[in-house]
Amino acid sequence: MGYDKMIAWTSAMFGLFTISPASDAQTHTAAARCITTPITLESRGPKPEVLAVRSNTDRYLLLLPDHGGGSWSVQCGPDLPLAATSRHGWTVALDIRPRETPVDPLPYLREIGAAQTDTMTKLGYEVRDLALTTEKRPFLSYVLQKPGATGPAATSTHLWTVLQRADHAMLELHVSASFGDGAQRTRTIKGFRGMIAEGFHLTKVP
C-alpha cells in the first residue's frame, strides 16, 4: 500500500479508535503504560498493516506502518514512555516533559534542534538540512552524518514533532531512519510525516 492511501486509511482508523470500546485484550492490559494492537485491512488480506500503540496513562494514540505485521518491537514502562524499533530500520521514541504553561510548538522544536545540534556536534556528528515545517502540524527534521574511520560515513535522517496535553506536559515524538541512501531515507521520513500528521493524537482520559 502506498503512503497516500495509508495516510487516508490512518485518518479513518483514528476516528474508529476514538469511538470504539476496548477489546477484551485491551481491557485486560489496561494497567499497562502502553497497549499495542495489530490492525488488518480486509482488502489486504489477514496480515496486519498497521500497529496501533495507545496509552491510557500518557493519553496518546500512535499508528505505525506495519506492512505484513510483526516488524515492530515496542517497549514501554514506568520510566520509559515508548521506544519502538522496526526490522526495516526505523526507530520511534516518545519522551514526556512536564510544563507549567502552554507552549508554542515552533519555538519548542527550535530549541530541540539547537540542543540536538550542540549534543551531536560534540559527539563528532555533522548536522545538515535542519528545517522546521508546518504541514498539518509542526515538524523538525535534519540529517546526522559521522565520518567513519574506514568506509562510508554513518548517516541517519530524523523527524520530531510535539503535542501538549491539557496538563501542559509535552509529548516529544522522535522518528529516525538509518538505512538506505539519502533519497530512500527522505521518502521514509516523508511517509512518516504524513502518517504522524494523521495518526498521532491525544486521547481523552478513560
Coordinates of C-alpha atoms in Angstrom, one line a residue:
M1 CA 0.0 0.0 0.0
G2 CA 1.3 3.5 -0.9
Y3 CA 1.8 6.1 1.8
D4 CA -1.0 8.3 0.4
K5 CA -3.6 5.5 0.7
M6 CA -2.2 4.5 4.1
I7 CA -2.5 8.1 5.4
A8 CA -6.1 8.3 4.3
W9 CA -6.8 5.0 6.0
T10 CA -5.0 6.1 9.1
S11 CA -7.3 9.1 9.4
A12 CA -10.3 6.8 9.3
M13 CA -8.7 4.4 11.8
F14 CA -8.1 7.2 14.3
G15 CA -11.8 8.0 14.2
L16 CA -12.6 4.4 14.8
F17 CA -10.3 4.1 17.8
T18 CA -11.7 7.2 19.4
I19 CA -15.2 5.8 19.5
S20 CA -14.7 2.0 19.7
P21 CA -14.9 0.3 23.1
A22 CA -11.8 -1.5 24.3
S23 CA -11.4 -5.1 23.3
D24 CA -11.1 -7.9 26.0
A25 CA -7.3 -7.9 25.5
Q26 CA -7.2 -4.1 25.8
T27 CA -9.3 -4.2 28.9
H28 CA -7.2 -6.9 30.5
T29 CA -4.0 -4.9 30.0
A30 CA -5.5 -1.5 30.7
A31 CA -3.0 -1.0 33.5
A32 CA 0.0 -1.3 31.1
R33 CA 1.7 2.0 30.2
C34 CA 1.0 1.3 26.5
I35 CA -1.1 -1.2 24.6
T36 CA -0.3 -2.5 21.1
T37 CA -3.0 -3.7 18.7
P38 CA -2.2 -5.1 15.2
I39 CA -4.8 -3.9 12.7
T40 CA -5.7 -5.7 9.4
L41 CA -7.3 -4.4 6.3
E42 CA -9.8 -6.7 4.6
S43 CA -8.6 -5.6 1.2
R44 CA -5.0 -6.5 2.0
G45 CA -5.5 -10.0 3.5
P46 CA -5.2 -11.4 7.0
K47 CA -1.8 -9.9 7.9
P48 CA -1.7 -6.7 9.9
E49 CA -0.9 -3.5 8.0
V50 CA -0.8 -1.1 11.0
L51 CA 0.3 -1.4 14.6
A52 CA -1.7 0.9 16.9
V53 CA 0.0 2.0 20.1
R54 CA -2.2 3.5 22.7
S55 CA -1.5 4.7 26.2
N56 CA -4.3 5.5 28.7
T57 CA -1.5 6.6 31.2
D58 CA 0.1 9.1 28.8
R59 CA -3.1 9.7 26.8
Y60 CA -2.0 9.3 23.2
L61 CA -2.7 7.1 20.2
L62 CA 0.1 6.4 17.6
L63 CA -0.4 4.4 14.4
L64 CA 2.7 2.8 12.9
P65 CA 3.0 1.3 9.4
D66 CA 3.5 -2.4 9.8
H67 CA 3.2 -3.9 6.3
G68 CA 2.7 -7.7 6.8
G69 CA 2.8 -7.4 10.6
G70 CA 5.4 -8.3 13.2
S71 CA 8.0 -5.8 12.2
W72 CA 7.9 -3.7 15.4
S73 CA 9.4 -4.3 18.8
V74 CA 7.7 -2.0 21.3
Q75 CA 8.8 -1.2 24.8
C76 CA 7.2 1.0 27.5
G77 CA 7.3 1.0 31.3
P78 CA 7.4 3.1 34.4
D79 CA 10.5 5.1 33.3
L80 CA 10.0 4.6 29.5
P81 CA 7.0 6.2 27.8
L82 CA 7.8 4.5 24.4
A83 CA 10.7 3.0 22.4
A84 CA 9.9 1.2 19.2
T85 CA 12.2 -0.3 16.6
S86 CA 11.4 -1.9 13.3
R87 CA 13.3 -4.6 11.5
H88 CA 13.1 -2.2 8.4
G89 CA 15.5 0.2 10.2
W90 CA 13.0 2.7 11.7
T91 CA 13.1 3.8 15.3
V92 CA 10.4 5.7 17.2
A93 CA 10.8 7.2 20.7
L94 CA 8.4 9.2 22.9
D95 CA 9.5 11.4 25.8
I96 CA 7.2 13.3 28.1
R97 CA 8.3 16.5 29.8
P98 CA 6.2 18.3 32.4
R99 CA 5.5 22.0 31.7
E100 CA 3.5 24.6 33.7
T101 CA 2.1 26.7 30.9
P102 CA 1.0 26.4 27.3
V103 CA 3.9 26.3 24.8
D104 CA 4.2 27.4 21.2
P105 CA 5.4 24.2 19.3
L106 CA 7.6 26.0 16.8
P107 CA 10.0 27.7 19.3
Y108 CA 9.9 24.4 21.3
L109 CA 11.0 22.4 18.3
R110 CA 13.6 25.1 17.5
E111 CA 15.0 24.5 21.0
I112 CA 15.1 20.8 20.4
G113 CA 17.0 21.4 17.1
A114 CA 19.5 23.6 18.9
A115 CA 20.0 21.1 21.7
Q116 CA 20.4 18.2 19.2
T117 CA 22.9 20.2 17.1
D118 CA 25.0 21.0 20.2
T119 CA 25.0 17.5 21.6
M120 CA 25.6 15.7 18.3
T121 CA 28.3 18.1 17.2
K122 CA 30.2 17.3 20.5
L123 CA 29.9 13.6 19.6
G124 CA 31.5 14.2 16.3
Y125 CA 28.4 14.3 14.0
E126 CA 27.6 16.9 11.4
V127 CA 24.1 18.2 11.5
R128 CA 22.7 19.0 8.0
D129 CA 19.5 20.2 6.4
L130 CA 18.0 21.4 9.7
A131 CA 14.4 22.6 8.9
L132 CA 11.1 23.5 10.6
T133 CA 7.9 22.9 8.6
T134 CA 4.2 23.3 9.5
E135 CA 2.4 20.7 7.3
K136 CA -0.8 20.0 9.2
R137 CA 1.4 20.1 12.4
P138 CA 4.9 21.4 13.1
F139 CA 7.9 19.2 12.3
L140 CA 11.6 19.5 12.9
S141 CA 13.8 17.5 10.5
Y142 CA 17.6 17.1 10.0
V143 CA 20.3 14.7 8.8
L144 CA 23.1 13.4 11.0
Q145 CA 26.4 12.3 9.4
K146 CA 29.5 10.9 11.1
P147 CA 32.6 10.1 9.1
G148 CA 33.8 6.6 9.7
A149 CA 37.4 5.8 10.4
T150 CA 37.3 3.5 7.4
G151 CA 34.5 3.3 4.9
P152 CA 31.5 5.5 4.3
A153 CA 30.0 7.9 6.8
A154 CA 27.2 6.8 9.1
T155 CA 24.1 8.8 8.1
S156 CA 20.6 9.0 9.6
T157 CA 17.6 11.1 9.0
H158 CA 15.5 12.5 11.9
L159 CA 12.0 13.9 12.4
W160 CA 10.5 15.4 15.6
T161 CA 7.0 16.7 16.5
V162 CA 5.3 17.6 19.7
L163 CA 1.8 17.5 21.3
Q164 CA 0.8 19.3 24.5
R165 CA -1.7 17.8 26.9
A166 CA -4.3 19.7 29.0
D167 CA -1.9 19.4 32.0
H168 CA 0.7 21.2 29.8
A169 CA 3.0 18.2 29.6
M170 CA 4.8 18.0 26.3
L171 CA 4.9 14.7 24.3
E172 CA 8.0 14.7 22.1
L173 CA 7.9 12.2 19.3
H174 CA 11.2 11.3 17.5
V175 CA 11.4 9.2 14.4
S176 CA 14.7 8.2 12.7
A177 CA 15.8 6.2 9.6
S178 CA 19.3 4.9 9.3
F179 CA 19.1 2.7 6.3
G180 CA 19.5 3.2 2.5
D181 CA 20.7 6.2 0.6
G182 CA 19.6 9.8 1.2
A183 CA 16.7 9.5 -1.2
Q184 CA 15.3 6.4 0.5
R185 CA 15.6 7.9 3.9
T186 CA 13.9 11.1 2.7
R187 CA 11.0 9.1 1.3
T188 CA 10.7 7.2 4.5
I189 CA 10.7 10.3 6.6
K190 CA 8.2 11.9 4.3
G191 CA 5.9 8.9 4.7
F192 CA 6.2 9.1 8.4
R193 CA 5.5 12.8 8.4
G194 CA 2.2 12.1 6.7
M195 CA 1.4 9.1 9.0
I196 CA 2.2 11.1 12.1
A197 CA 0.1 14.1 11.0
E198 CA -2.9 11.8 10.7
G199 CA -2.1 9.1 13.3
F200 CA -0.6 10.7 16.3
H201 CA -3.1 12.3 18.6
L202 CA -4.0 12.9 22.2
T203 CA -6.8 10.8 23.7
K204 CA -9.3 11.5 26.4
V205 CA -8.9 10.3 29.9
P206 CA -10.8 6.9 30.1

